């Protein structure tokens, strides 16, 4: 294979990967913004898929998130090397596994990792 073809293939792969990352950001669903990976929850414009009622007044409780997301898998997926183990956002030295989901994850708007208020940890896979 010619070097120019390899460069074109690699460039196309990078563009596709960048596009897939962008696709995981906020998108508009009728009258509300939400995460593309939760698109199925917006299909019927049903706020009560996550919120306690159809006219939300507060963040959904954590058990709603944990109905679909396994906390032990999250802890494992965000685990750090032993010397940095308490930098795990899902199991850290301040809150252990009890950080409310909405402290870091915004469904309808971008959020920052709670730890970023005091620390400079890098979370490259965090989706704002």
PDB file of C-alpha atoms in Angstrom:
ATOM      1  CA  UNK A   1       0.000   0.000   0.000  1.00  0.00           C
ATOM      2  CA  UNK A   2       1.306   3.428  -0.936  1.00  0.00           C
ATOM      3  CA  UNK A   3       2.225   5.789   1.934  1.00  0.00           C
ATOM      4  CA  UNK A   4      -0.242   8.424   0.670  1.00  0.00           C
ATOM      5  CA  UNK A   5      -3.103   5.922   0.864  1.00  0.00           C
ATOM      6  CA  UNK A   6      -2.103   4.985   4.420  1.00  0.00           C
ATOM      7  CA  UNK A   7      -2.103   8.670   5.389  1.00  0.00           C
ATOM      8  CA  UNK A   8      -5.569   9.124   3.874  1.00  0.00           C
ATOM      9  CA  UNK A   9      -6.912   6.067   5.702  1.00  0.00           C
ATOM     10  CA  UNK A  10      -5.472   7.260   9.016  1.00  0.00           C
ATOM     11  CA  UNK A  11      -6.838  10.778   8.459  1.00  0.00           C
ATOM     12  CA  UNK A  12     -10.287   9.362   7.662  1.00  0.00           C
ATOM     13  CA  UNK A  13     -10.187   7.230  10.829  1.00  0.00           C
ATOM     14  CA  UNK A  14      -9.254  10.274  12.935  1.00  0.00           C
ATOM     15  CA  UNK A  15     -12.106  12.302  11.428  1.00  0.00           C
ATOM     16  CA  UNK A  16     -14.578   9.465  12.087  1.00  0.00           C
ATOM     17  CA  UNK A  17     -13.373   9.090  15.680  1.00  0.00           C
ATOM     18  CA  UNK A  18     -13.657  12.826  16.259  1.00  0.00           C
ATOM     19  CA  UNK A  19     -17.141  12.747  14.807  1.00  0.00           C
ATOM     20  CA  UNK A  20     -18.158   9.926  17.098  1.00  0.00           C
ATOM     21  CA  UNK A  21     -16.874  11.876  20.107  1.00  0.00           C
ATOM     22  CA  UNK A  22     -18.852  14.906  19.024  1.00  0.00           C
ATOM     23  CA  UNK A  23     -21.894  12.701  18.551  1.00  0.00           C
ATOM     24  CA  UNK A  24     -21.775  11.857  22.257  1.00  0.00           C
ATOM     25  CA  UNK A  25     -22.261  15.446  23.317  1.00  0.00           C
ATOM     26  CA  UNK A  26     -25.502  17.275  23.940  1.00  0.00           C
ATOM     27  CA  UNK A  27     -28.120  17.286  21.234  1.00  0.00           C
ATOM     28  CA  UNK A  28     -31.568  18.801  20.922  1.00  0.00           C
ATOM     29  CA  UNK A  29     -34.611  16.541  21.401  1.00  0.00           C
ATOM     30  CA  UNK A  30     -37.754  18.543  20.632  1.00  0.00           C
ATOM     31  CA  UNK A  31     -37.837  21.145  23.405  1.00  0.00           C
ATOM     32  CA  UNK A  32     -35.056  19.762  25.613  1.00  0.00           C
ATOM     33  CA  UNK A  33     -31.320  19.130  25.312  1.00  0.00           C
ATOM     34  CA  UNK A  34     -29.990  15.734  26.274  1.00  0.00           C
ATOM     35  CA  UNK A  35     -27.243  13.223  25.780  1.00  0.00           C
ATOM     36  CA  UNK A  36     -27.251  11.370  22.503  1.00  0.00           C
ATOM     37  CA  UNK A  37     -26.490   8.088  24.266  1.00  0.00           C
ATOM     38  CA  UNK A  38     -29.789   8.517  26.127  1.00  0.00           C
ATOM     39  CA  UNK A  39     -31.768   9.217  22.946  1.00  0.00           C
ATOM     40  CA  UNK A  40     -34.145   6.334  23.631  1.00  0.00           C
ATOM     41  CA  UNK A  41     -35.258   8.077  26.836  1.00  0.00           C
ATOM     42  CA  UNK A  42     -36.375  11.094  24.816  1.00  0.00           C
ATOM     43  CA  UNK A  43     -38.347   9.136  22.235  1.00  0.00           C
ATOM     44  CA  UNK A  44     -41.692   9.771  23.934  1.00  0.00           C
ATOM     45  CA  UNK A  45     -40.679  13.112  25.431  1.00  0.00           C
ATOM     46  CA  UNK A  46     -41.152  11.446  28.790  1.00  0.00           C
ATOM     47  CA  UNK A  47     -39.318  13.349  31.522  1.00  0.00           C
ATOM     48  CA  UNK A  48     -40.532  10.770  34.005  1.00  0.00           C
ATOM     49  CA  UNK A  49     -38.166   8.249  32.426  1.00  0.00           C
ATOM     50  CA  UNK A  50     -35.621   9.709  34.870  1.00  0.00           C
ATOM     51  CA  UNK A  51     -37.395  12.339  36.952  1.00  0.00           C
ATOM     52  CA  UNK A  52     -39.927  11.578  39.643  1.00  0.00           C
ATOM     53  CA  UNK A  53     -42.703  13.205  37.637  1.00  0.00           C
ATOM     54  CA  UNK A  54     -43.414  14.432  34.121  1.00  0.00           C
ATOM     55  CA  UNK A  55     -42.758  18.057  35.093  1.00  0.00           C
ATOM     56  CA  UNK A  56     -39.307  17.937  36.691  1.00  0.00           C
ATOM     57  CA  UNK A  57     -38.525  20.172  39.630  1.00  0.00           C
ATOM     58  CA  UNK A  58     -35.267  18.550  40.735  1.00  0.00           C
ATOM     59  CA  UNK A  59     -32.468  16.255  39.620  1.00  0.00           C
ATOM     60  CA  UNK A  60     -33.412  12.612  39.390  1.00  0.00           C
ATOM     61  CA  UNK A  61     -32.410  10.484  42.376  1.00  0.00           C
ATOM     62  CA  UNK A  62     -29.265   8.381  41.990  1.00  0.00           C
ATOM     63  CA  UNK A  63     -31.149   5.100  41.948  1.00  0.00           C
ATOM     64  CA  UNK A  64     -32.577   6.121  38.570  1.00  0.00           C
ATOM     65  CA  UNK A  65     -29.086   6.358  37.058  1.00  0.00           C
ATOM     66  CA  UNK A  66     -28.061   3.168  38.801  1.00  0.00           C
ATOM     67  CA  UNK A  67     -30.995   1.295  37.308  1.00  0.00           C
ATOM     68  CA  UNK A  68     -29.009   1.329  34.053  1.00  0.00           C
ATOM     69  CA  UNK A  69     -25.426   2.027  35.165  1.00  0.00           C
ATOM     70  CA  UNK A  70     -23.722  -0.467  37.468  1.00  0.00           C
ATOM     71  CA  UNK A  71     -21.755   1.395  40.177  1.00  0.00           C
ATOM     72  CA  UNK A  72     -19.170  -1.381  40.573  1.00  0.00           C
ATOM     73  CA  UNK A  73     -18.519  -1.342  36.823  1.00  0.00           C
ATOM     74  CA  UNK A  74     -18.131   2.443  36.940  1.00  0.00           C
ATOM     75  CA  UNK A  75     -15.631   2.169  39.803  1.00  0.00           C
ATOM     76  CA  UNK A  76     -13.696  -0.427  37.865  1.00  0.00           C
ATOM     77  CA  UNK A  77     -13.814   1.538  34.598  1.00  0.00           C
ATOM     78  CA  UNK A  78     -12.435   4.663  36.267  1.00  0.00           C
ATOM     79  CA  UNK A  79      -9.895   2.923  38.514  1.00  0.00           C
ATOM     80  CA  UNK A  80      -6.444   4.470  38.750  1.00  0.00           C
ATOM     81  CA  UNK A  81      -3.036   2.936  39.467  1.00  0.00           C
ATOM     82  CA  UNK A  82      -2.445   2.140  43.162  1.00  0.00           C
ATOM     83  CA  UNK A  83      -0.596   5.400  43.909  1.00  0.00           C
ATOM     84  CA  UNK A  84      -3.517   7.391  42.436  1.00  0.00           C
ATOM     85  CA  UNK A  85      -6.361   5.097  43.475  1.00  0.00           C
ATOM     86  CA  UNK A  86      -8.228   7.794  45.442  1.00  0.00           C
ATOM     87  CA  UNK A  87      -8.486   9.946  42.321  1.00  0.00           C
ATOM     88  CA  UNK A  88     -11.200   7.613  41.091  1.00  0.00           C
ATOM     89  CA  UNK A  89     -14.269   9.853  40.638  1.00  0.00           C
ATOM     90  CA  UNK A  90     -16.581   6.939  41.430  1.00  0.00           C
ATOM     91  CA  UNK A  91     -14.690   5.840  44.565  1.00  0.00           C
ATOM     92  CA  UNK A  92     -12.610   8.643  46.057  1.00  0.00           C
ATOM     93  CA  UNK A  93     -11.185   9.502  49.460  1.00  0.00           C
ATOM     94  CA  UNK A  94     -13.716  12.239  50.192  1.00  0.00           C
ATOM     95  CA  UNK A  95     -16.995  10.598  49.237  1.00  0.00           C
ATOM     96  CA  UNK A  96     -16.092   6.970  48.535  1.00  0.00           C
ATOM     97  CA  UNK A  97     -18.880   5.659  46.270  1.00  0.00           C
ATOM     98  CA  UNK A  98     -21.465   8.173  47.494  1.00  0.00           C
ATOM     99  CA  UNK A  99     -20.993  11.115  45.130  1.00  0.00           C
ATOM    100  CA  UNK A 100     -24.418  11.973  43.710  1.00  0.00           C
ATOM    101  CA  UNK A 101     -24.377  11.296  39.957  1.00  0.00           C
ATOM    102  CA  UNK A 102     -25.597  14.792  39.088  1.00  0.00           C
ATOM    103  CA  UNK A 103     -22.610  16.412  40.855  1.00  0.00           C
ATOM    104  CA  UNK A 104     -20.475  15.563  37.816  1.00  0.00           C
ATOM    105  CA  UNK A 105     -22.817  14.376  35.088  1.00  0.00           C
ATOM    106  CA  UNK A 106     -25.230  16.795  33.506  1.00  0.00           C
ATOM    107  CA  UNK A 107     -27.938  15.293  31.358  1.00  0.00           C
ATOM    108  CA  UNK A 108     -29.230  18.574  29.982  1.00  0.00           C
ATOM    109  CA  UNK A 109     -26.136  20.764  30.284  1.00  0.00           C
ATOM    110  CA  UNK A 110     -22.378  20.400  30.495  1.00  0.00           C
ATOM    111  CA  UNK A 111     -20.868  19.818  33.940  1.00  0.00           C
ATOM    112  CA  UNK A 112     -17.399  19.646  35.442  1.00  0.00           C
ATOM    113  CA  UNK A 113     -16.023  16.848  37.542  1.00  0.00           C
ATOM    114  CA  UNK A 114     -16.633  17.668  41.206  1.00  0.00           C
ATOM    115  CA  UNK A 115     -12.960  16.983  41.995  1.00  0.00           C
ATOM    116  CA  UNK A 116     -11.947  19.818  39.634  1.00  0.00           C
ATOM    117  CA  UNK A 117     -13.114  22.310  42.242  1.00  0.00           C
ATOM    118  CA  UNK A 118      -9.925  21.635  44.242  1.00  0.00           C
ATOM    119  CA  UNK A 119      -7.766  19.191  42.275  1.00  0.00           C
ATOM    120  CA  UNK A 120      -6.159  19.098  38.855  1.00  0.00           C
ATOM    121  CA  UNK A 121      -6.759  15.428  38.084  1.00  0.00           C
ATOM    122  CA  UNK A 122      -7.042  14.542  34.435  1.00  0.00           C
ATOM    123  CA  UNK A 123     -10.144  12.608  33.393  1.00  0.00           C
ATOM    124  CA  UNK A 124      -9.650  12.224  29.631  1.00  0.00           C
ATOM    125  CA  UNK A 125     -12.789  10.111  29.146  1.00  0.00           C
ATOM    126  CA  UNK A 126     -15.101  12.457  31.048  1.00  0.00           C
ATOM    127  CA  UNK A 127     -17.999  13.617  28.877  1.00  0.00           C
ATOM    128  CA  UNK A 128     -18.912  17.155  29.891  1.00  0.00           C
TER     129      UNK A 128
END
